[in-house]
């Protein structure tokens, strides 16, 4: 049981954190396992998160949880998957795949949470001879961005058995599949906080290229003409800093309650974007998971 509880369990969402528009890929810690074996947790919970990165409104949604690791090094962790290729106990690296959720006018990820556009928020009074404008969300008039499959790699190194430095690079996001994001972080792996409790901590920063910021925080001239926003052309660079804590409560050998708190602050051009209502967002989730 302890071998999987030492992971930083990544709660992957069909809804919830995906509404933020960014998948923070995390890799489970590598573990020696008998050939042909696997560890698997699956569950369901709730998550409260911003509708999209920088949104001032929130949504509560169902949160599926999935984490699997096989003895050959392959793992699935929420909306990411990869493979451990290193045989060293202090270094982890390998290929990584992740799904970047879509974004519609309401900020909801299309195809990611099965809902799509939100309900009617309001109807603007029509001027003489003009049709009323139906507002489906704060991002009305902005282009929809579909879900994207990203490819990349991860590299982690252990400072000691409790602390590790993490990094991952993913490309393929954005309107034209040319957005790239580099995440750098530090993790305190799960430590015992009572007989049945494990707590892990993390902090880091994200850097993106110009195409990434243009897709999720920029406003083109065409979008400006049909939305409430002024045109905005951001550049790349440091996009955010983030920190989090996870608490796993072992209820039995098969059941666990996993809760997660994540805070992110947008910086640079992302923080200055006219789409950004609130530069700091907090995501809270809790889910009940079963070990198969």
PDB file of C-alpha atoms in Angstrom:
ATOM      1  CA  UNK A   1       0.000   0.000   0.000  1.00  0.00           C
ATOM      2  CA  UNK A   2       2.765   2.442   0.912  1.00  0.00           C
ATOM      3  CA  UNK A   3       4.372   2.141  -2.489  1.00  0.00           C
ATOM      4  CA  UNK A   4       1.488   3.882  -4.277  1.00  0.00           C
ATOM      5  CA  UNK A   5       0.783   6.282  -1.435  1.00  0.00           C
ATOM      6  CA  UNK A   6       4.286   7.655  -1.904  1.00  0.00           C
ATOM      7  CA  UNK A   7       3.181   9.012  -5.261  1.00  0.00           C
ATOM      8  CA  UNK A   8       1.929  12.515  -5.668  1.00  0.00           C
ATOM      9  CA  UNK A   9      -1.473  11.289  -6.837  1.00  0.00           C
ATOM     10  CA  UNK A  10      -2.442  13.300  -9.884  1.00  0.00           C
ATOM     11  CA  UNK A  11      -6.175  13.934 -10.042  1.00  0.00           C
ATOM     12  CA  UNK A  12      -7.040  14.059 -13.713  1.00  0.00           C
ATOM     13  CA  UNK A  13     -10.305  15.708 -14.578  1.00  0.00           C
ATOM     14  CA  UNK A  14     -12.861  15.400 -17.314  1.00  0.00           C
ATOM     15  CA  UNK A  15     -13.968  18.637 -15.656  1.00  0.00           C
ATOM     16  CA  UNK A  16     -12.599  20.832 -12.916  1.00  0.00           C
ATOM     17  CA  UNK A  17      -8.951  21.731 -13.261  1.00  0.00           C
ATOM     18  CA  UNK A  18      -9.257  21.333 -16.998  1.00  0.00           C
ATOM     19  CA  UNK A  19     -11.368  24.470 -17.025  1.00  0.00           C
ATOM     20  CA  UNK A  20      -8.230  26.419 -16.245  1.00  0.00           C
ATOM     21  CA  UNK A  21      -6.933  25.639 -19.710  1.00  0.00           C
ATOM     22  CA  UNK A  22      -3.643  24.225 -18.547  1.00  0.00           C
ATOM     23  CA  UNK A  23      -2.641  20.714 -17.683  1.00  0.00           C
ATOM     24  CA  UNK A  24       0.210  20.665 -15.200  1.00  0.00           C
ATOM     25  CA  UNK A  25       1.748  17.341 -16.094  1.00  0.00           C
ATOM     26  CA  UNK A  26       3.062  15.424 -13.097  1.00  0.00           C
ATOM     27  CA  UNK A  27       4.747  12.057 -13.118  1.00  0.00           C
ATOM     28  CA  UNK A  28       4.334   9.397 -10.428  1.00  0.00           C
ATOM     29  CA  UNK A  29       7.528   8.469  -8.635  1.00  0.00           C
ATOM     30  CA  UNK A  30       9.192   5.412 -10.087  1.00  0.00           C
ATOM     31  CA  UNK A  31       8.979   2.266  -7.944  1.00  0.00           C
ATOM     32  CA  UNK A  32      10.427  -1.248  -8.203  1.00  0.00           C
ATOM     33  CA  UNK A  33       7.529  -3.549  -9.037  1.00  0.00           C
ATOM     34  CA  UNK A  34       7.301  -7.271  -9.846  1.00  0.00           C
ATOM     35  CA  UNK A  35       7.249  -7.987 -13.581  1.00  0.00           C
ATOM     36  CA  UNK A  36       3.767  -7.965 -15.021  1.00  0.00           C
ATOM     37  CA  UNK A  37       2.254  -6.124 -12.055  1.00  0.00           C
ATOM     38  CA  UNK A  38       0.483  -2.775 -11.823  1.00  0.00           C
ATOM     39  CA  UNK A  39      -0.881  -0.306  -9.268  1.00  0.00           C
ATOM     40  CA  UNK A  40      -4.169   1.408 -10.038  1.00  0.00           C
ATOM     41  CA  UNK A  41      -6.434   3.918  -8.329  1.00  0.00           C
ATOM     42  CA  UNK A  42      -9.749   5.124  -9.781  1.00  0.00           C
ATOM     43  CA  UNK A  43     -12.382   7.303  -8.191  1.00  0.00           C
ATOM     44  CA  UNK A  44     -14.769  10.208  -8.354  1.00  0.00           C
ATOM     45  CA  UNK A  45     -15.105  13.498  -6.508  1.00  0.00           C
ATOM     46  CA  UNK A  46     -15.856  17.212  -6.804  1.00  0.00           C
ATOM     47  CA  UNK A  47     -13.732  20.195  -7.745  1.00  0.00           C
ATOM     48  CA  UNK A  48     -14.179  23.959  -7.475  1.00  0.00           C
ATOM     49  CA  UNK A  49     -12.084  25.915  -9.962  1.00  0.00           C
ATOM     50  CA  UNK A  50     -12.007  29.030 -12.132  1.00  0.00           C
ATOM     51  CA  UNK A  51     -13.935  28.666 -15.394  1.00  0.00           C
ATOM     52  CA  UNK A  52     -10.726  29.390 -17.282  1.00  0.00           C
ATOM     53  CA  UNK A  53      -7.279  30.673 -16.354  1.00  0.00           C
ATOM     54  CA  UNK A  54      -7.721  34.234 -15.139  1.00  0.00           C
ATOM     55  CA  UNK A  55     -11.503  33.985 -14.792  1.00  0.00           C
ATOM     56  CA  UNK A  56     -13.238  35.798 -11.970  1.00  0.00           C
ATOM     57  CA  UNK A  57     -16.057  33.244 -11.811  1.00  0.00           C
ATOM     58  CA  UNK A  58     -15.952  29.664 -10.571  1.00  0.00           C
ATOM     59  CA  UNK A  59     -17.649  26.379 -11.270  1.00  0.00           C
ATOM     60  CA  UNK A  60     -18.112  23.178  -9.297  1.00  0.00           C
ATOM     61  CA  UNK A  61     -17.915  19.986 -11.332  1.00  0.00           C
ATOM     62  CA  UNK A  62     -17.469  16.246 -11.113  1.00  0.00           C
ATOM     63  CA  UNK A  63     -13.851  15.098 -10.883  1.00  0.00           C
ATOM     64  CA  UNK A  64     -12.870  11.632 -12.124  1.00  0.00           C
ATOM     65  CA  UNK A  65      -9.535  10.406 -10.737  1.00  0.00           C
ATOM     66  CA  UNK A  66      -7.255   7.872 -12.397  1.00  0.00           C
ATOM     67  CA  UNK A  67      -3.694   6.791 -11.714  1.00  0.00           C
ATOM     68  CA  UNK A  68      -2.085   3.610 -13.015  1.00  0.00           C
ATOM     69  CA  UNK A  69       1.522   2.477 -13.085  1.00  0.00           C
ATOM     70  CA  UNK A  70       2.799  -0.711 -14.697  1.00  0.00           C
ATOM     71  CA  UNK A  71       6.005  -2.585 -13.904  1.00  0.00           C
ATOM     72  CA  UNK A  72       7.449  -1.713 -17.347  1.00  0.00           C
ATOM     73  CA  UNK A  73       7.453   1.988 -16.395  1.00  0.00           C
ATOM     74  CA  UNK A  74       4.338   3.054 -18.289  1.00  0.00           C
ATOM     75  CA  UNK A  75       1.963   5.248 -16.299  1.00  0.00           C
ATOM     76  CA  UNK A  76      -1.336   7.068 -16.711  1.00  0.00           C
ATOM     77  CA  UNK A  77      -1.806   9.994 -14.357  1.00  0.00           C
ATOM     78  CA  UNK A  78      -5.021  11.938 -14.830  1.00  0.00           C
ATOM     79  CA  UNK A  79      -4.972  13.490 -18.293  1.00  0.00           C
ATOM     80  CA  UNK A  80      -1.312  12.643 -18.888  1.00  0.00           C
ATOM     81  CA  UNK A  81       0.559   9.452 -19.728  1.00  0.00           C
ATOM     82  CA  UNK A  82       4.193   8.563 -20.114  1.00  0.00           C
ATOM     83  CA  UNK A  83       6.942   6.049 -19.487  1.00  0.00           C
ATOM     84  CA  UNK A  84       9.882   5.920 -17.069  1.00  0.00           C
ATOM     85  CA  UNK A  85      13.030   5.063 -19.022  1.00  0.00           C
ATOM     86  CA  UNK A  86      15.689   5.604 -16.357  1.00  0.00           C
ATOM     87  CA  UNK A  87      17.079   2.745 -14.294  1.00  0.00           C
ATOM     88  CA  UNK A  88      18.690   5.144 -11.806  1.00  0.00           C
ATOM     89  CA  UNK A  89      16.979   5.516  -8.405  1.00  0.00           C
ATOM     90  CA  UNK A  90      17.768   9.274  -8.325  1.00  0.00           C
ATOM     91  CA  UNK A  91      16.796  10.310 -11.871  1.00  0.00           C
ATOM     92  CA  UNK A  92      13.537   9.943 -13.790  1.00  0.00           C
ATOM     93  CA  UNK A  93      12.962  10.791 -17.443  1.00  0.00           C
ATOM     94  CA  UNK A  94      10.907   9.702 -20.395  1.00  0.00           C
ATOM     95  CA  UNK A  95       8.285  10.658 -22.987  1.00  0.00           C
ATOM     96  CA  UNK A  96       5.072  12.363 -21.940  1.00  0.00           C
ATOM     97  CA  UNK A  97       1.620  12.844 -23.487  1.00  0.00           C
ATOM     98  CA  UNK A  98      -1.056  15.150 -22.091  1.00  0.00           C
ATOM     99  CA  UNK A  99      -4.452  16.478 -23.113  1.00  0.00           C
ATOM    100  CA  UNK A 100      -4.929  20.246 -23.086  1.00  0.00           C
ATOM    101  CA  UNK A 101      -8.651  20.973 -22.674  1.00  0.00           C
ATOM    102  CA  UNK A 102     -10.603  23.144 -25.052  1.00  0.00           C
ATOM    103  CA  UNK A 103     -12.230  26.464 -24.257  1.00  0.00           C
ATOM    104  CA  UNK A 104     -15.569  27.836 -25.446  1.00  0.00           C
ATOM    105  CA  UNK A 105     -17.274  31.188 -24.929  1.00  0.00           C
ATOM    106  CA  UNK A 106     -18.232  30.328 -21.356  1.00  0.00           C
ATOM    107  CA  UNK A 107     -14.703  29.189 -20.525  1.00  0.00           C
ATOM    108  CA  UNK A 108     -15.836  25.567 -20.324  1.00  0.00           C
ATOM    109  CA  UNK A 109     -13.619  23.033 -22.043  1.00  0.00           C
ATOM    110  CA  UNK A 110     -15.427  21.583 -25.036  1.00  0.00           C
ATOM    111  CA  UNK A 111     -15.314  17.802 -25.040  1.00  0.00           C
ATOM    112  CA  UNK A 112     -13.542  17.805 -21.695  1.00  0.00           C
ATOM    113  CA  UNK A 113     -16.466  17.999 -19.326  1.00  0.00           C
ATOM    114  CA  UNK A 114     -19.351  16.996 -21.600  1.00  0.00           C
ATOM    115  CA  UNK A 115     -21.260  20.248 -21.077  1.00  0.00           C
ATOM    116  CA  UNK A 116     -20.072  22.882 -23.553  1.00  0.00           C
ATOM    117  CA  UNK A 117     -21.539  26.368 -23.489  1.00  0.00           C
ATOM    118  CA  UNK A 118     -23.166  27.599 -20.317  1.00  0.00           C
ATOM    119  CA  UNK A 119     -26.716  28.777 -19.927  1.00  0.00           C
ATOM    120  CA  UNK A 120     -27.946  32.208 -20.941  1.00  0.00           C
ATOM    121  CA  UNK A 121     -26.386  34.972 -18.842  1.00  0.00           C
ATOM    122  CA  UNK A 122     -28.260  37.918 -20.242  1.00  0.00           C
ATOM    123  CA  UNK A 123     -29.757  39.669 -23.243  1.00  0.00           C
ATOM    124  CA  UNK A 124     -28.596  43.142 -24.214  1.00  0.00           C
ATOM    125  CA  UNK A 125     -31.360  45.556 -25.218  1.00  0.00           C
ATOM    126  CA  UNK A 126     -31.642  45.892 -28.979  1.00  0.00           C
ATOM    127  CA  UNK A 127     -31.078  49.224 -30.651  1.00  0.00           C
ATOM    128  CA  UNK A 128     -33.695  50.246 -33.248  1.00  0.00           C
ATOM    129  CA  UNK A 129     -33.345  48.020 -36.283  1.00  0.00           C
ATOM    130  CA  UNK A 130     -30.768  45.789 -34.606  1.00  0.00           C
ATOM    131  CA  UNK A 131     -31.070  42.293 -33.198  1.00  0.00           C
ATOM    132  CA  UNK A 132     -30.588  41.635 -29.511  1.00  0.00           C
ATOM    133  CA  UNK A 133     -27.163  40.289 -28.613  1.00  0.00           C
ATOM    134  CA  UNK A 134     -27.253  37.042 -26.702  1.00  0.00           C
ATOM    135  CA  UNK A 135     -24.329  36.713 -24.336  1.00  0.00           C
ATOM    136  CA  UNK A 136     -23.364  33.115 -23.655  1.00  0.00           C
ATOM    137  CA  UNK A 137     -20.424  33.953 -21.415  1.00  0.00           C
ATOM    138  CA  UNK A 138     -17.685  36.434 -20.657  1.00  0.00           C
ATOM    139  CA  UNK A 139     -15.695  35.156 -23.656  1.00  0.00           C
ATOM    140  CA  UNK A 140     -18.556  35.742 -26.123  1.00  0.00           C
ATOM    141  CA  UNK A 141     -17.048  36.616 -29.497  1.00  0.00           C
ATOM    142  CA  UNK A 142     -13.740  34.907 -28.790  1.00  0.00           C
ATOM    143  CA  UNK A 143     -12.673  31.970 -30.937  1.00  0.00           C
ATOM    144  CA  UNK A 144     -13.290  28.538 -29.486  1.00  0.00           C
ATOM    145  CA  UNK A 145     -10.162  26.457 -28.954  1.00  0.00           C
ATOM    146  CA  UNK A 146     -10.475  22.698 -29.235  1.00  0.00           C
ATOM    147  CA  UNK A 147      -8.875  20.118 -26.978  1.00  0.00           C
ATOM    148  CA  UNK A 148      -5.263  19.439 -27.932  1.00  0.00           C
ATOM    149  CA  UNK A 149      -3.022  16.382 -27.633  1.00  0.00           C
ATOM    150  CA  UNK A 150       0.396  17.528 -26.448  1.00  0.00           C
ATOM    151  CA  UNK A 151       3.655  15.618 -26.720  1.00  0.00           C
ATOM    152  CA  UNK A 152       6.862  16.129 -24.800  1.00  0.00           C
ATOM    153  CA  UNK A 153       9.100  14.746 -22.101  1.00  0.00           C
ATOM    154  CA  UNK A 154       9.776  14.906 -18.351  1.00  0.00           C
ATOM    155  CA  UNK A 155      12.967  14.929 -16.313  1.00  0.00           C
ATOM    156  CA  UNK A 156      13.054  14.657 -12.504  1.00  0.00           C
ATOM    157  CA  UNK A 157      15.988  14.405 -10.149  1.00  0.00           C
ATOM    158  CA  UNK A 158      15.956  13.540  -6.432  1.00  0.00           C
ATOM    159  CA  UNK A 159      17.769  15.755  -3.966  1.00  0.00           C
ATOM    160  CA  UNK A 160      17.125  13.086  -1.317  1.00  0.00           C
ATOM    161  CA  UNK A 161      14.407  10.450  -0.762  1.00  0.00           C
ATOM    162  CA  UNK A 162      11.892  13.145   0.259  1.00  0.00           C
ATOM    163  CA  UNK A 163      12.549  15.973  -2.205  1.00  0.00           C
ATOM    164  CA  UNK A 164      12.780  16.035  -5.979  1.00  0.00           C
ATOM    165  CA  UNK A 165      13.139  18.668  -8.696  1.00  0.00           C
ATOM    166  CA  UNK A 166      10.681  18.234 -11.546  1.00  0.00           C
ATOM    167  CA  UNK A 167      10.486  19.463 -15.116  1.00  0.00           C
ATOM    168  CA  UNK A 168       8.277  18.782 -18.123  1.00  0.00           C
ATOM    169  CA  UNK A 169       8.037  20.223 -21.624  1.00  0.00           C
ATOM    170  CA  UNK A 170       4.860  19.875 -23.695  1.00  0.00           C
ATOM    171  CA  UNK A 171       4.141  21.163 -27.210  1.00  0.00           C
ATOM    172  CA  UNK A 172       1.016  21.058 -29.366  1.00  0.00           C
ATOM    173  CA  UNK A 173      -1.423  23.347 -27.549  1.00  0.00           C
ATOM    174  CA  UNK A 174      -3.178  26.475 -28.820  1.00  0.00           C
ATOM    175  CA  UNK A 175      -5.137  27.380 -31.926  1.00  0.00           C
ATOM    176  CA  UNK A 176      -2.530  26.098 -34.378  1.00  0.00           C
ATOM    177  CA  UNK A 177      -1.030  23.300 -32.245  1.00  0.00           C
ATOM    178  CA  UNK A 178       2.220  25.274 -31.896  1.00  0.00           C
ATOM    179  CA  UNK A 179       1.963  26.343 -28.258  1.00  0.00           C
ATOM    180  CA  UNK A 180       4.696  25.136 -25.887  1.00  0.00           C
ATOM    181  CA  UNK A 181       4.923  25.124 -22.082  1.00  0.00           C
ATOM    182  CA  UNK A 182       7.841  24.316 -19.779  1.00  0.00           C
ATOM    183  CA  UNK A 183       7.085  23.550 -16.119  1.00  0.00           C
ATOM    184  CA  UNK A 184       9.832  23.629 -13.484  1.00  0.00           C
ATOM    185  CA  UNK A 185       9.122  22.701  -9.892  1.00  0.00           C
ATOM    186  CA  UNK A 186      10.071  21.160  -6.592  1.00  0.00           C
ATOM    187  CA  UNK A 187       8.089  18.511  -4.713  1.00  0.00           C
ATOM    188  CA  UNK A 188       8.096  17.253  -1.162  1.00  0.00           C
ATOM    189  CA  UNK A 189       6.955  13.666  -1.617  1.00  0.00           C
ATOM    190  CA  UNK A 190       4.305  12.232   0.664  1.00  0.00           C
ATOM    191  CA  UNK A 191       5.232  12.252   4.331  1.00  0.00           C
ATOM    192  CA  UNK A 192       3.399  10.619   7.219  1.00  0.00           C
ATOM    193  CA  UNK A 193       1.030  12.864   9.169  1.00  0.00           C
ATOM    194  CA  UNK A 194      -0.595  10.359  11.464  1.00  0.00           C
ATOM    195  CA  UNK A 195      -1.287   6.667  11.027  1.00  0.00           C
ATOM    196  CA  UNK A 196      -3.588   7.064   8.037  1.00  0.00           C
ATOM    197  CA  UNK A 197      -2.596  10.400   6.536  1.00  0.00           C
ATOM    198  CA  UNK A 198      -0.056  11.370   3.882  1.00  0.00           C
ATOM    199  CA  UNK A 199       0.706  14.961   2.830  1.00  0.00           C
ATOM    200  CA  UNK A 200       2.730  16.141  -0.175  1.00  0.00           C
ATOM    201  CA  UNK A 201       3.716  19.674  -1.220  1.00  0.00           C
ATOM    202  CA  UNK A 202       4.748  21.245  -4.500  1.00  0.00           C
ATOM    203  CA  UNK A 203       5.728  24.613  -5.984  1.00  0.00           C
ATOM    204  CA  UNK A 204       6.906  25.756  -9.369  1.00  0.00           C
ATOM    205  CA  UNK A 205       6.689  28.083 -12.325  1.00  0.00           C
ATOM    206  CA  UNK A 206       5.558  27.876 -15.929  1.00  0.00           C
ATOM    207  CA  UNK A 207       7.174  29.368 -19.034  1.00  0.00           C
ATOM    208  CA  UNK A 208       5.393  29.501 -22.397  1.00  0.00           C
ATOM    209  CA  UNK A 209       6.148  30.587 -25.946  1.00  0.00           C
ATOM    210  CA  UNK A 210       4.400  33.438 -27.743  1.00  0.00           C
ATOM    211  CA  UNK A 211       2.003  31.104 -29.563  1.00  0.00           C
ATOM    212  CA  UNK A 212       0.731  29.678 -26.277  1.00  0.00           C
ATOM    213  CA  UNK A 213       0.013  33.090 -24.765  1.00  0.00           C
ATOM    214  CA  UNK A 214      -1.548  34.357 -27.993  1.00  0.00           C
ATOM    215  CA  UNK A 215      -3.970  31.428 -28.023  1.00  0.00           C
ATOM    216  CA  UNK A 216      -5.165  31.579 -24.411  1.00  0.00           C
ATOM    217  CA  UNK A 217      -4.560  35.224 -23.401  1.00  0.00           C
ATOM    218  CA  UNK A 218      -4.400  37.167 -26.669  1.00  0.00           C
ATOM    219  CA  UNK A 219      -7.187  38.974 -28.529  1.00  0.00           C
ATOM    220  CA  UNK A 220      -6.940  39.222 -32.322  1.00  0.00           C
ATOM    221  CA  UNK A 221      -8.346  42.147 -34.314  1.00  0.00           C
ATOM    222  CA  UNK A 222     -11.171  39.900 -35.528  1.00  0.00           C
ATOM    223  CA  UNK A 223     -12.001  38.795 -31.981  1.00  0.00           C
ATOM    224  CA  UNK A 224     -11.879  42.386 -30.771  1.00  0.00           C
ATOM    225  CA  UNK A 225     -14.410  43.456 -33.408  1.00  0.00           C
ATOM    226  CA  UNK A 226     -16.989  40.952 -32.171  1.00  0.00           C
ATOM    227  CA  UNK A 227     -16.245  40.808 -28.434  1.00  0.00           C
ATOM    228  CA  UNK A 228     -15.970  43.203 -25.504  1.00  0.00           C
ATOM    229  CA  UNK A 229     -12.163  43.098 -25.479  1.00  0.00           C
ATOM    230  CA  UNK A 230      -9.534  45.374 -26.956  1.00  0.00           C
ATOM    231  CA  UNK A 231      -6.954  43.751 -29.209  1.00  0.00           C
ATOM    232  CA  UNK A 232      -4.033  42.269 -27.254  1.00  0.00           C
ATOM    233  CA  UNK A 233      -0.918  40.570 -28.609  1.00  0.00           C
ATOM    234  CA  UNK A 234       1.084  39.016 -25.763  1.00  0.00           C
ATOM    235  CA  UNK A 235       4.583  37.637 -25.953  1.00  0.00           C
ATOM    236  CA  UNK A 236       6.110  34.562 -24.359  1.00  0.00           C
ATOM    237  CA  UNK A 237       8.110  34.123 -21.177  1.00  0.00           C
ATOM    238  CA  UNK A 238       7.272  33.505 -17.529  1.00  0.00           C
ATOM    239  CA  UNK A 239       3.525  32.942 -17.342  1.00  0.00           C
ATOM    240  CA  UNK A 240       2.803  31.870 -13.767  1.00  0.00           C
ATOM    241  CA  UNK A 241       3.987  30.653 -10.403  1.00  0.00           C
ATOM    242  CA  UNK A 242       2.038  27.966  -8.577  1.00  0.00           C
ATOM    243  CA  UNK A 243       2.001  26.009  -5.326  1.00  0.00           C
ATOM    244  CA  UNK A 244      -0.057  23.133  -4.009  1.00  0.00           C
ATOM    245  CA  UNK A 245      -0.699  20.623  -1.255  1.00  0.00           C
ATOM    246  CA  UNK A 246      -2.231  17.159  -1.417  1.00  0.00           C
ATOM    247  CA  UNK A 247      -3.682  15.233   1.510  1.00  0.00           C
ATOM    248  CA  UNK A 248      -4.356  11.511   1.182  1.00  0.00           C
ATOM    249  CA  UNK A 249      -6.427   9.862   3.906  1.00  0.00           C
ATOM    250  CA  UNK A 250      -6.143   6.077   3.874  1.00  0.00           C
ATOM    251  CA  UNK A 251      -9.558   4.775   4.892  1.00  0.00           C
ATOM    252  CA  UNK A 252      -8.755   1.085   4.344  1.00  0.00           C
ATOM    253  CA  UNK A 253      -6.318  -1.049   2.341  1.00  0.00           C
ATOM    254  CA  UNK A 254      -8.494  -0.405  -0.737  1.00  0.00           C
ATOM    255  CA  UNK A 255     -10.057   3.034  -0.194  1.00  0.00           C
ATOM    256  CA  UNK A 256      -8.508   6.474   0.029  1.00  0.00           C
ATOM    257  CA  UNK A 257      -9.839  10.043   0.222  1.00  0.00           C
ATOM    258  CA  UNK A 258      -7.556  12.362  -1.748  1.00  0.00           C
ATOM    259  CA  UNK A 259      -7.871  16.148  -1.446  1.00  0.00           C
ATOM    260  CA  UNK A 260      -5.924  18.772  -3.359  1.00  0.00           C
ATOM    261  CA  UNK A 261      -5.359  22.527  -3.030  1.00  0.00           C
ATOM    262  CA  UNK A 262      -3.643  24.405  -5.861  1.00  0.00           C
ATOM    263  CA  UNK A 263      -2.962  28.145  -6.163  1.00  0.00           C
ATOM    264  CA  UNK A 264      -1.674  29.843  -9.312  1.00  0.00           C
ATOM    265  CA  UNK A 265      -0.760  33.467 -10.003  1.00  0.00           C
ATOM    266  CA  UNK A 266      -0.570  34.702 -13.583  1.00  0.00           C
ATOM    267  CA  UNK A 267       2.403  36.922 -14.398  1.00  0.00           C
ATOM    268  CA  UNK A 268       3.718  38.887 -17.361  1.00  0.00           C
ATOM    269  CA  UNK A 269       1.508  39.366 -20.386  1.00  0.00           C
ATOM    270  CA  UNK A 270      -0.901  36.668 -19.188  1.00  0.00           C
ATOM    271  CA  UNK A 271      -1.580  38.631 -16.016  1.00  0.00           C
ATOM    272  CA  UNK A 272      -2.062  41.853 -18.015  1.00  0.00           C
ATOM    273  CA  UNK A 273      -4.400  40.287 -20.588  1.00  0.00           C
ATOM    274  CA  UNK A 274      -7.876  41.847 -20.961  1.00  0.00           C
ATOM    275  CA  UNK A 275      -9.219  38.295 -20.584  1.00  0.00           C
ATOM    276  CA  UNK A 276      -7.766  38.092 -17.064  1.00  0.00           C
ATOM    277  CA  UNK A 277     -10.258  39.159 -14.415  1.00  0.00           C
ATOM    278  CA  UNK A 278      -8.327  37.678 -11.498  1.00  0.00           C
ATOM    279  CA  UNK A 279      -4.619  36.997 -11.688  1.00  0.00           C
ATOM    280  CA  UNK A 280      -4.671  34.567  -8.737  1.00  0.00           C
ATOM    281  CA  UNK A 281      -6.885  31.482  -8.856  1.00  0.00           C
ATOM    282  CA  UNK A 282      -7.301  28.691  -6.309  1.00  0.00           C
ATOM    283  CA  UNK A 283      -8.492  25.185  -7.170  1.00  0.00           C
ATOM    284  CA  UNK A 284      -9.860  22.856  -4.478  1.00  0.00           C
ATOM    285  CA  UNK A 285     -10.857  19.230  -4.972  1.00  0.00           C
ATOM    286  CA  UNK A 286     -11.648  16.082  -3.023  1.00  0.00           C
ATOM    287  CA  UNK A 287     -12.319  12.591  -4.331  1.00  0.00           C
ATOM    288  CA  UNK A 288     -12.818   9.045  -3.094  1.00  0.00           C
ATOM    289  CA  UNK A 289     -10.498   6.580  -4.831  1.00  0.00           C
ATOM    290  CA  UNK A 290     -10.432   2.764  -4.889  1.00  0.00           C
ATOM    291  CA  UNK A 291      -7.325   0.661  -5.368  1.00  0.00           C
ATOM    292  CA  UNK A 292      -7.708  -2.217  -7.827  1.00  0.00           C
TER     293      UNK A 292
END
